[in-house]
CSV table of C-alpha atoms and ligand atoms in Angstrom, one decimal:
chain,number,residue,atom,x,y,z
A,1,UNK,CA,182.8,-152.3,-1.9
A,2,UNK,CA,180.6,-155.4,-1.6
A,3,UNK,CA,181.5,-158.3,0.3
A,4,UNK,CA,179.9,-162.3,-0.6
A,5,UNK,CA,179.3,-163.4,2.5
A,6,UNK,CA,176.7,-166.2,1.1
A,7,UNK,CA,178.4,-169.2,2.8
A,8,UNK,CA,179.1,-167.5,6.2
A,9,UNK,CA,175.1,-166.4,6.1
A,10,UNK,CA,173.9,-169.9,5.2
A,11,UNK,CA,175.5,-171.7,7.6
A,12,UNK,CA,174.4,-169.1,10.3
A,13,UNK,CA,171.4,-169.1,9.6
A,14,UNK,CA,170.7,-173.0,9.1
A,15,UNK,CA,172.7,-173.2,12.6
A,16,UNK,CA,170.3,-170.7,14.2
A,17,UNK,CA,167.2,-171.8,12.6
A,18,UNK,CA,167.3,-175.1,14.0
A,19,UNK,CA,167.3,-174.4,17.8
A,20,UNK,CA,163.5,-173.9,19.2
A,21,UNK,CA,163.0,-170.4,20.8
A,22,UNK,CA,159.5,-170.0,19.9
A,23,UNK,CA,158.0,-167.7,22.3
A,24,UNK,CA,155.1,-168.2,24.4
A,25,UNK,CA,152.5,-165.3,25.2
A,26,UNK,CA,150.5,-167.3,28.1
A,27,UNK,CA,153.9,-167.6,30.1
A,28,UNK,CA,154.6,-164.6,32.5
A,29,UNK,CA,158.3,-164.8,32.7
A,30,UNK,CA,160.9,-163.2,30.8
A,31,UNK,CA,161.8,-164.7,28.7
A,32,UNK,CA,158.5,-166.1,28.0
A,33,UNK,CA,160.4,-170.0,27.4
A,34,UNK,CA,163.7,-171.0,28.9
A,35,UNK,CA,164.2,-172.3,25.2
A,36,UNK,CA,165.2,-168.7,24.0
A,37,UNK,CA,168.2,-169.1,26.7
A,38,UNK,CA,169.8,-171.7,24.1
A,39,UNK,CA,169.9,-169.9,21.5
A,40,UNK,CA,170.6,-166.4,23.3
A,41,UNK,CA,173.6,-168.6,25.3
A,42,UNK,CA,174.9,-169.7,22.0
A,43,UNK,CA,174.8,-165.6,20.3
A,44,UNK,CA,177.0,-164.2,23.7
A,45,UNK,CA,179.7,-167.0,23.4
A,46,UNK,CA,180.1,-166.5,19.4
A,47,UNK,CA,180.6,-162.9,20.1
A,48,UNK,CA,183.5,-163.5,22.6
A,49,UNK,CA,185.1,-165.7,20.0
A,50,UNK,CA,184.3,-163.3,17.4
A,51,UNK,CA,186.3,-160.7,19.8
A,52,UNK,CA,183.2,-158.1,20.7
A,53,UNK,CA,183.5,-156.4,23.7
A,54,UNK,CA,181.3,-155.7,26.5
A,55,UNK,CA,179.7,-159.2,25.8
A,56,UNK,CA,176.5,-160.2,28.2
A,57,UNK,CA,173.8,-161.9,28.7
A,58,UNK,CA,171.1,-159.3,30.9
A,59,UNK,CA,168.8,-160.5,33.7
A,60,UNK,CA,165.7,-159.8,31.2
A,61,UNK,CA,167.1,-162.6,28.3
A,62,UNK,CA,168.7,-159.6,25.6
A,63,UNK,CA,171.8,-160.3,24.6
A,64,UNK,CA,174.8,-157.2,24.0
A,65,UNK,CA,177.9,-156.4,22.9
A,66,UNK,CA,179.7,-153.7,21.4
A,67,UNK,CA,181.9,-153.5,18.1
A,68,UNK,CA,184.1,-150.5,19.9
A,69,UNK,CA,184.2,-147.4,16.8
A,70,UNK,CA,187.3,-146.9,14.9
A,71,UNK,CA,186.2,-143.3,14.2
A,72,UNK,CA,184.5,-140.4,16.0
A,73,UNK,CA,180.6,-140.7,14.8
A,74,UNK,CA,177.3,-141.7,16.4
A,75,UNK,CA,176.4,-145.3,17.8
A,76,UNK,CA,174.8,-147.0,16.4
A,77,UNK,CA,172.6,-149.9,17.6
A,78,UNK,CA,171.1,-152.8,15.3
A,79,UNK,CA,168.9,-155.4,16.6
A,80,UNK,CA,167.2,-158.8,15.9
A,81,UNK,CA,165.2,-161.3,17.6
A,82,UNK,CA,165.6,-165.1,18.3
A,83,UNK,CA,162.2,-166.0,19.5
A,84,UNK,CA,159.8,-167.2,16.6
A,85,UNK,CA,156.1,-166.9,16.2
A,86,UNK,CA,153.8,-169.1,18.2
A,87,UNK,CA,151.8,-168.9,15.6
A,88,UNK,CA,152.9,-172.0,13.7
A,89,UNK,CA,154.7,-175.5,15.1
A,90,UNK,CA,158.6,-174.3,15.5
A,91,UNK,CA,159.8,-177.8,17.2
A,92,UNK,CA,162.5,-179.7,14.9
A,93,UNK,CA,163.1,-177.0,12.4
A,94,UNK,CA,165.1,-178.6,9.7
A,95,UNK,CA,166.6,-175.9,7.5
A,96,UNK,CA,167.2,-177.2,3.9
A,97,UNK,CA,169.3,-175.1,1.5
A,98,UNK,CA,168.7,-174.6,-2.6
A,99,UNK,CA,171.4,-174.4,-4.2
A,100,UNK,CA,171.1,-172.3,-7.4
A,101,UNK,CA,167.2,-172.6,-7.8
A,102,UNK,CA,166.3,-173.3,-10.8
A,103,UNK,CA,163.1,-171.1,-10.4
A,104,UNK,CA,160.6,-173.9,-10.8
A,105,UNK,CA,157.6,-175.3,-8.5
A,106,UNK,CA,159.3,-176.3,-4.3
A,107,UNK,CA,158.6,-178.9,-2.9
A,108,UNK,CA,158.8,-180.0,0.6
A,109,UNK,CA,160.2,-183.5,2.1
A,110,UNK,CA,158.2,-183.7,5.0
A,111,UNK,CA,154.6,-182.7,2.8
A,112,UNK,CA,154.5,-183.9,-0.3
A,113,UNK,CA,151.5,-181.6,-0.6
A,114,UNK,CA,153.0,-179.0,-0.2
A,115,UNK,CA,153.7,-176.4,-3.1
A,116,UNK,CA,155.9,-172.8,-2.9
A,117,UNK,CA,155.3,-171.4,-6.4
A,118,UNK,CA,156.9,-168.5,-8.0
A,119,UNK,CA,153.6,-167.8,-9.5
A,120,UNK,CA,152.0,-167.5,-6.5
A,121,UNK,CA,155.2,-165.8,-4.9
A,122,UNK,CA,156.0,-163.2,-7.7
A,123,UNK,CA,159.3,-162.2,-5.7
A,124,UNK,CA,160.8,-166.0,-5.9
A,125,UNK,CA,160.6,-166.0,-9.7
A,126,UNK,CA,163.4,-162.9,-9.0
A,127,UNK,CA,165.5,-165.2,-6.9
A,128,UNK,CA,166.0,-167.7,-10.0
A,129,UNK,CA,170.1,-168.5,-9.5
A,130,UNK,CA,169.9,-167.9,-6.0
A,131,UNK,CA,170.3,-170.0,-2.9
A,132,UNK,CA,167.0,-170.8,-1.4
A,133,UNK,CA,166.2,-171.6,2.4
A,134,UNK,CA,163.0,-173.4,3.6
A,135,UNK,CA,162.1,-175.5,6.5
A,136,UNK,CA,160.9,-178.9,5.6
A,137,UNK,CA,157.3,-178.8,5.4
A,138,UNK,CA,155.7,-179.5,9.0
A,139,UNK,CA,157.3,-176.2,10.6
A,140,UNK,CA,158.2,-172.4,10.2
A,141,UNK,CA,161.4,-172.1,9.3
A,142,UNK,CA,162.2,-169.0,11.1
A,143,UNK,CA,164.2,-166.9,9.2
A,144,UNK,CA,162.0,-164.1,11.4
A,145,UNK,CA,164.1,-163.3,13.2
A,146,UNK,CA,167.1,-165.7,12.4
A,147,UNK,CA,168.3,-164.1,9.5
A,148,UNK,CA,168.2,-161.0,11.5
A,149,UNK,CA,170.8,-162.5,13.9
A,150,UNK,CA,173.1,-164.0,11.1
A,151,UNK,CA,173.3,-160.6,9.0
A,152,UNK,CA,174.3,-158.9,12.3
A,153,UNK,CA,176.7,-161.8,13.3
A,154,UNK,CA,178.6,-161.9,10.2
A,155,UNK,CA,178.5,-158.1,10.0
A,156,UNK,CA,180.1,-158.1,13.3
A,157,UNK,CA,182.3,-160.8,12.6
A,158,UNK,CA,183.7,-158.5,9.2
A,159,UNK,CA,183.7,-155.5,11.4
A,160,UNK,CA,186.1,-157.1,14.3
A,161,UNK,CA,188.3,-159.2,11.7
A,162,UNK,CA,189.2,-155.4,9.8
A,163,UNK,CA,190.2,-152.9,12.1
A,164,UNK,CA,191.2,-150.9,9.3
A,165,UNK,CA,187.2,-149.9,7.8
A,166,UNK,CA,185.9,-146.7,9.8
A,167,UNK,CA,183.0,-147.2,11.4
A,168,UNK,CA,181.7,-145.7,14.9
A,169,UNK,CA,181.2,-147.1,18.1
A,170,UNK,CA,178.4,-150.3,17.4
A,171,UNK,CA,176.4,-151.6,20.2
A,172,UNK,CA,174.2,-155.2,19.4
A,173,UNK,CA,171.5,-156.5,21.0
A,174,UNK,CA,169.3,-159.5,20.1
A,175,UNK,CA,166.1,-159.7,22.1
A,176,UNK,CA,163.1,-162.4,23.1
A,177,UNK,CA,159.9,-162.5,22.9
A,178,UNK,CA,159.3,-160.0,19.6
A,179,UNK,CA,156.7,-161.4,18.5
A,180,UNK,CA,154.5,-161.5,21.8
A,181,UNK,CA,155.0,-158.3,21.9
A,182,UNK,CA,157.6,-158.1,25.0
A,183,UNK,CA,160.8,-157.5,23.4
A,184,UNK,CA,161.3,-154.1,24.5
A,185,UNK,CA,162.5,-154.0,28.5
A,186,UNK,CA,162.1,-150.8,30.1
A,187,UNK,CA,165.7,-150.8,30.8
A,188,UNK,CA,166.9,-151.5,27.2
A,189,UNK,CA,166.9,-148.3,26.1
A,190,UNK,CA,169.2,-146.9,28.8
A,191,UNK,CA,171.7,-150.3,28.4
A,192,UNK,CA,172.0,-149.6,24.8
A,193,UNK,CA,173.0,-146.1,25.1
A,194,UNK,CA,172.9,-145.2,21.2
A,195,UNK,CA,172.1,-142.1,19.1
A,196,UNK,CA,169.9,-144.4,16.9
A,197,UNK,CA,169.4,-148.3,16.2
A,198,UNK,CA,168.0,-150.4,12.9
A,199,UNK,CA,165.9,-153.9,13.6
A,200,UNK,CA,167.1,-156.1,11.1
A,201,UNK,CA,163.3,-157.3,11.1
A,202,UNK,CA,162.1,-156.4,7.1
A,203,UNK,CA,161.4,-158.7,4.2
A,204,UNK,CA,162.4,-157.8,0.1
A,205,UNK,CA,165.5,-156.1,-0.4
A,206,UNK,CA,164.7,-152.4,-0.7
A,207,UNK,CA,162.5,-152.1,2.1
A,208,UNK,CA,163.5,-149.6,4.7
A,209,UNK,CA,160.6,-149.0,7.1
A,210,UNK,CA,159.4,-146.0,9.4
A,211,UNK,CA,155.6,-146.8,9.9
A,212,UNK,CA,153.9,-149.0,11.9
A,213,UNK,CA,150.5,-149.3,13.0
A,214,UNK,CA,149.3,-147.5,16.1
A,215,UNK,CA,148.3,-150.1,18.5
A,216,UNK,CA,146.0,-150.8,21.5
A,217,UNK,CA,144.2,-153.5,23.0
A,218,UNK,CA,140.3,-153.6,25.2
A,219,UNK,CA,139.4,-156.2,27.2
A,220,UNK,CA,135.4,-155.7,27.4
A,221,UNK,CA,133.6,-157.5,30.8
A,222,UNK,CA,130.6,-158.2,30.4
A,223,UNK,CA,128.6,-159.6,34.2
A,224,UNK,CA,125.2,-161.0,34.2
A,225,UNK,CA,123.0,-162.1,36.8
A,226,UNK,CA,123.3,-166.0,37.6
A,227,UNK,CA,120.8,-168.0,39.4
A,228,UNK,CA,119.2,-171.2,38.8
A,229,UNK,CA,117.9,-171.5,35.4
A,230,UNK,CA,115.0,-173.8,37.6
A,231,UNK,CA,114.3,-170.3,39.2
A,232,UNK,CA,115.1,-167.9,36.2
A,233,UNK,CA,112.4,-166.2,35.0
A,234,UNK,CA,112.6,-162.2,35.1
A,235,UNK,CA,116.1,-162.8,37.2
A,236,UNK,CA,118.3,-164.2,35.1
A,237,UNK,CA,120.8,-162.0,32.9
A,238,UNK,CA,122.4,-163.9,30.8
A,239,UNK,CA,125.8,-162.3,29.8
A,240,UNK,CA,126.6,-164.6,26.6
A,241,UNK,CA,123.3,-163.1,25.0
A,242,UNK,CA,125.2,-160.1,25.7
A,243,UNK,CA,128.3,-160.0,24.5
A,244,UNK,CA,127.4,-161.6,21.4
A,245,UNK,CA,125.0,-158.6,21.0
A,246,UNK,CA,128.6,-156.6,21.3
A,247,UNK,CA,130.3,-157.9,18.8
A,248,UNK,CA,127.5,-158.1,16.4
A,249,UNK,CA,127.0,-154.5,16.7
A,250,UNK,CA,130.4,-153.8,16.0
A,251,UNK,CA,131.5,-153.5,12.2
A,252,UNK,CA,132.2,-156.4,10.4
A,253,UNK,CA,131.8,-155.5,6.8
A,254,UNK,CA,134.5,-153.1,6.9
A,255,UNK,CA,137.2,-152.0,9.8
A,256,UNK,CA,138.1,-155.7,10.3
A,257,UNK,CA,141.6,-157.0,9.4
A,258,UNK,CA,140.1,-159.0,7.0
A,259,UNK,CA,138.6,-156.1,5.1
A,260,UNK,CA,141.3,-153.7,5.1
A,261,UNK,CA,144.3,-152.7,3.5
A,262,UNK,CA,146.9,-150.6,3.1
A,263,UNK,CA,146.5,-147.5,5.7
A,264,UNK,CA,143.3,-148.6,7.2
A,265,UNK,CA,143.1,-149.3,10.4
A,266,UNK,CA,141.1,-151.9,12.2
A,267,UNK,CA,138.7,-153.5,15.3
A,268,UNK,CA,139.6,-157.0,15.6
A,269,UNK,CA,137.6,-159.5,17.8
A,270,UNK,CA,140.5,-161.7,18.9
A,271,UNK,CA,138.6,-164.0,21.5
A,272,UNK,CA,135.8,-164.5,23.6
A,273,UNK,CA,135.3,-166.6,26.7
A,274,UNK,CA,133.0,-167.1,29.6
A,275,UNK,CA,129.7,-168.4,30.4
A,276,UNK,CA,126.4,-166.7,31.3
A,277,UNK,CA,127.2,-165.6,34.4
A,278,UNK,CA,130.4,-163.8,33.0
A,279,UNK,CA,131.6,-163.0,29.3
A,280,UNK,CA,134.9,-161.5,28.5
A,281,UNK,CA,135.5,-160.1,24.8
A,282,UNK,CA,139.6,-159.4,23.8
A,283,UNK,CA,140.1,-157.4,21.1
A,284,UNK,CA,142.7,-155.0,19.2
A,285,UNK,CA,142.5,-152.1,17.8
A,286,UNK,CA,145.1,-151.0,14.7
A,287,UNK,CA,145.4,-147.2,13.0
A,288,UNK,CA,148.1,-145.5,11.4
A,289,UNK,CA,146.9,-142.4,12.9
A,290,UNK,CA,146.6,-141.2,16.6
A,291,UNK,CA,142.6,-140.1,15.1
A,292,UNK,CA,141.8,-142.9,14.0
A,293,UNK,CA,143.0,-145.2,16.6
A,294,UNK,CA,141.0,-143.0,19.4
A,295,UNK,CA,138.1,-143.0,17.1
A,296,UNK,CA,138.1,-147.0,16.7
A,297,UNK,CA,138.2,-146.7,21.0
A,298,UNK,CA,135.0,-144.5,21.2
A,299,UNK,CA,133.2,-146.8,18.6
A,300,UNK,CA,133.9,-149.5,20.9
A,301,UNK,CA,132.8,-147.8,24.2
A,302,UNK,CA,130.0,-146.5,22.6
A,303,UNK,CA,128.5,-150.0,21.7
A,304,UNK,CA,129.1,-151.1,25.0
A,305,UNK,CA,127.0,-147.9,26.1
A,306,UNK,CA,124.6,-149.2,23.9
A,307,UNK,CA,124.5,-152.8,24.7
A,308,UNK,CA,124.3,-151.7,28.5
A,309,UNK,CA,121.3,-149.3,28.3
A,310,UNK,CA,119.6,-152.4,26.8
A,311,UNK,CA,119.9,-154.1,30.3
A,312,UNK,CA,120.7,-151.7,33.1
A,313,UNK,CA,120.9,-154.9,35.6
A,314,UNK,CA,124.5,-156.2,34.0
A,315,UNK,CA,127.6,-154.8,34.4
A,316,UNK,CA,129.4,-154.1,30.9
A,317,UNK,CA,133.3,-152.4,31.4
A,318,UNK,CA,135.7,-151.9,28.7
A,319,UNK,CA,139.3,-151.6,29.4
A,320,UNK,CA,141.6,-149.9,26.8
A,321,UNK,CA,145.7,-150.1,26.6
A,322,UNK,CA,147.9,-148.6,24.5
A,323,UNK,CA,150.6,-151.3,23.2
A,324,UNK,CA,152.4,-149.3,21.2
A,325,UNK,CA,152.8,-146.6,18.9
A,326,UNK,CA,153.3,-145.6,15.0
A,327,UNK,CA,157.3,-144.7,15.1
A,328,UNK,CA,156.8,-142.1,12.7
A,329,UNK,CA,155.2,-139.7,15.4
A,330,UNK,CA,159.3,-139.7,16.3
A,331,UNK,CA,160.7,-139.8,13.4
A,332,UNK,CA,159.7,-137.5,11.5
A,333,UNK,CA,161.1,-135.1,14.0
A,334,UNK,CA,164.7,-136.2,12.9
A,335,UNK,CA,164.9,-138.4,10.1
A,336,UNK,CA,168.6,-138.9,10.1
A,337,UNK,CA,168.3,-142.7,10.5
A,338,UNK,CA,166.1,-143.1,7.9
A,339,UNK,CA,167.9,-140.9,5.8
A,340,UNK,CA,171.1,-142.9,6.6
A,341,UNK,CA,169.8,-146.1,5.8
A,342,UNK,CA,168.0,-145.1,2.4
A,343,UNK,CA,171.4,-143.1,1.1
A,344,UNK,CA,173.5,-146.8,2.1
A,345,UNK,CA,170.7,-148.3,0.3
A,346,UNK,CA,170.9,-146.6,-2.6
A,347,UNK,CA,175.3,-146.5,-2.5
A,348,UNK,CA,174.6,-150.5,-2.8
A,349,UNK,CA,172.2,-149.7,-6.0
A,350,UNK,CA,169.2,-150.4,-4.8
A,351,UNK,CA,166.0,-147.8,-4.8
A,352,UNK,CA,164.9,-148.1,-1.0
A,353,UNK,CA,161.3,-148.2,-0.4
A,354,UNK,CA,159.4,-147.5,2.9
A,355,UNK,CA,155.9,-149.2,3.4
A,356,UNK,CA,153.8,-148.8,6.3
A,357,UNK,CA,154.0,-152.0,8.8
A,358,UNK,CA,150.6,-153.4,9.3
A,359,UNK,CA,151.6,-154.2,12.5
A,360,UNK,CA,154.6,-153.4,15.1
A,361,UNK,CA,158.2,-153.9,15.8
A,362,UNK,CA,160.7,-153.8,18.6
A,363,UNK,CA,161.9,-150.7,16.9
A,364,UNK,CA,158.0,-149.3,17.1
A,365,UNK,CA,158.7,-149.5,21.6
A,366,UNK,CA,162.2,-148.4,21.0
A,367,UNK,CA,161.5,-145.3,19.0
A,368,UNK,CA,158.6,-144.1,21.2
A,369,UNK,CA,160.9,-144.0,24.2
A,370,UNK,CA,163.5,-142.4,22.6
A,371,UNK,CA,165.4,-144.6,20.7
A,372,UNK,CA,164.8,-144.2,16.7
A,373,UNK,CA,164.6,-147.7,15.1
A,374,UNK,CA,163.6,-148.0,11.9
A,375,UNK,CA,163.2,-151.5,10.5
A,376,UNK,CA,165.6,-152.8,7.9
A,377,UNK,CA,165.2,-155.4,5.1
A,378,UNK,CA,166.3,-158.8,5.7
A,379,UNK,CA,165.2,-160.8,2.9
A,380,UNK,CA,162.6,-163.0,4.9
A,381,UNK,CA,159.6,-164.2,3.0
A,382,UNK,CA,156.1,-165.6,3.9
A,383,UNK,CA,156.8,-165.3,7.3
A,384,UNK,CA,154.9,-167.8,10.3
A,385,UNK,CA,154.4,-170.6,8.3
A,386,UNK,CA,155.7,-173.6,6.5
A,387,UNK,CA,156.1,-171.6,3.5
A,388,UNK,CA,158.5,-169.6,5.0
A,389,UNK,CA,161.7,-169.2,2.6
A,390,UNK,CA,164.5,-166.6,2.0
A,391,UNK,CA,167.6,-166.4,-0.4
A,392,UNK,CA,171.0,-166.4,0.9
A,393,UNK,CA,171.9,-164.0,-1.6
A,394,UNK,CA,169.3,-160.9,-0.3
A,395,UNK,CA,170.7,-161.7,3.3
A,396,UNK,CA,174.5,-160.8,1.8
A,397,UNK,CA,172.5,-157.6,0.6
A,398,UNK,CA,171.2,-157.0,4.2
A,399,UNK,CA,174.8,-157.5,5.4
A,400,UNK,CA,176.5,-155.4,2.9
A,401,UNK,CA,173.8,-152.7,3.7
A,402,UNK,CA,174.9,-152.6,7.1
A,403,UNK,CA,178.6,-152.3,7.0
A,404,UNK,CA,178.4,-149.5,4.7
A,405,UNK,CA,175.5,-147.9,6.9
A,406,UNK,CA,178.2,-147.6,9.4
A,407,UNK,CA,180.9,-147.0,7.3
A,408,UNK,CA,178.1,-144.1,5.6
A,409,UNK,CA,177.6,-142.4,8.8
A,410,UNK,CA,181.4,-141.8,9.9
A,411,UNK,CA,181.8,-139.6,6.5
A,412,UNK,CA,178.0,-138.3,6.9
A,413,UNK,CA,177.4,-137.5,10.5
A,414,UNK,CA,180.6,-135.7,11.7
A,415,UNK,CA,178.3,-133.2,13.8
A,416,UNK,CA,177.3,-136.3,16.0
A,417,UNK,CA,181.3,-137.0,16.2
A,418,UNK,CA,182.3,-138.2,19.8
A,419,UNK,CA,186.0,-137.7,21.5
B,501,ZN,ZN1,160.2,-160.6,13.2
């Protein structure tokens, strides 16, 4: 059975959407802004009133409760984010609602210039009828994560107010600082204490996800020789000359994020600073594939070997990290989540479809230690930017794909059945 839970979802979501939590990578605390606590505050009382159990706010800013099960099955975890990407100005969101879009040209009150076109957004000219969301024009509107929050909220809400649907034990959390990359506490894992877990994190209705890139990131240093530039000649190393030699060497007609698509994999300059007496170079690297992502390391070192045996009197290091990795490396090892989720898909009539991430997710940290999380559809459109928009009426998808998730995996899973 499908619920409407339109109104519920669009008043969650405009409620949500215009409290500040953007994140902030430069910030070493957690959570990275005391901003996310307002939002994070507001989540842990509206699960009290809403009756959840178990309801807290952690030490590391991730907030959890638990929908206890009405049936012997697995647990089942699902997950959003409240922080929003630094990318784009998130202060004074204002949330603005269409009501039956009429499938035409939006326009925004706070830029008149600005256009969001269905020809140039094939997927809105779908969503004619529907109830469109936007910001106003100067900010992201932040339905990544919000809506993430609201389909899990009223989900929860549904679940608590009707006893009587079957559903195993469900644990929430909704986390900070996704999208720096520092969602994911060591000591999540253990304090969710599920057999699997879904981020509601995914944009067009249908998409179920189980890839993400393969991630790492280099810090390259490169140290010169300073002195007087009076008193310079044959002494000087200058380590700007350098590092630009570094990242001209590296590719830049192909293997860059701007020349790549689809599985490829990339080397991304992301910044350089310093002066001549010292040069530091950031950059990440991106593959689907453990292969490639090494390969992209060695390519890296190797033109550092290259720029350093060019001048043996500097000092070039290069520092690699893994960030995260590909979730299917787990997955495919039990794919009884992503099963799940594409058989409560296609119950709701809808032909689920799984492309790879170009990037990561909480679920991406989660699965890797040992956690499975694939990524679930939301609804959210042109995401980190003032363009930003979603319909009311794919996040009442997204919810209705959750409760009969759970509701699937009582009458599916029995093997993973619990006293
Ligand atoms: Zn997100």
């Amino acid at each position: 059975m499908q619920h409407d839970f339109d109104r519920e979802l669009e008043s969650r979501l405009v409620r949500y959407a215009a409290i500040d939590t953007q994140s902030d990578e430069a910030s070493p605390s957690a959570p990275s802004t005391e901003i996310q606590l307002d939002l994070l505050q507001l989540l842990e009382a509206e699960l009290r009133e809403i009756g959840a159990q178990d309801v807290r706010l952690t030490d590391y800013g991730v907030v959890m409760a638990t929908i206890p099960g009405t049936a012997p099955g697995p647990s089942i975890g699902f997950l959003a984010h409240v922080d929003t990407a630094p990318q784009f100005n998130a202060t004074g969101v204002k949330p603005r609602v269409i009501h039956g879009y009429n499938g035409g040209e939006i326009t925004f009150p706070d830029d008149p210039e600005l256009r969001l076109s269905p020809e140039v957004f094939p997927y809105l000219s779908e969503k004619q009828g529907h109830d469109i969301i936007t910001a106003s024009g100067t900010t992201l509107l932040g339905a990544d994560d919000k809506a993430g929050v609201a389909i899990i909220m009223t989900a929860a809400r549904h679940l608590l107010a009707h006893p009587e649907i079957l559903h195993g034990p469900v644990r929430i959390a909704f986390t900070p600082d996704e999208e720096i990359g520092r969602g994911v506490s060591e000591a999540l894992p253990a304090a969710l204490g599920v057999d699997f877990a879904y981020t509601f994190d995914g944009g067009r209705v249908g998409e179920i996800e189980d890839e993400t890139f393969s991630a790492d990131a280099a810090e390259v240093t490169v140290t010169g020789v300073s002195i007087h530039p009076g008193f310079a000649k044959g002494k000087m190393v200058n380590a700007t000359h350098l590092a630009a030699k570094i990242v001209q060497m590296l590719p830049q007609a192909t293997m860059t994020p701007e020349t790549t698509s689809g599985r490829d994999g990339f080397v991304h300059v992301t910044d350089m600073s310093g002066g001549s007496s010292e040069m530091k170079i950031r950059l990440i690297l991106r593959d689907f594939e453990r292969d490639g992502l090494a390969a992209k390391g060695a390519l890296l070192r190797q033109v550092c070997e290259a720029v350093q045996a060019t001048e043996p009197r500097a000092s070039i290091t290069c520092e690699i990290r893994a960030q995260y990795r590909n979730m299917r490396y787990w997955l495919e090892d039990d794919m009884t989540p992503v099963d799940l989720a594409r058989n409560a898909c296609r119950k709701l009539g809808i032909e689920p479809v799984s492309i790879p991430i170009r990037g990561g997710t909480d679920g991406s940290r989660l699965t890797e230690l040992g956690v499975p999380t694939p990524n679930l559809f939301t609804g959210m459109q042109n995401i980190h930017g003032p363009l930003e928009w979603i319909s009311v009426q794919d996040m009442t998808v997204a919810t209705n794909l959750c409760l009969t998730l759970t509701g699937l995996a009582v009458e599916a899973l029995p093997a993973k059945a619990q006293p």
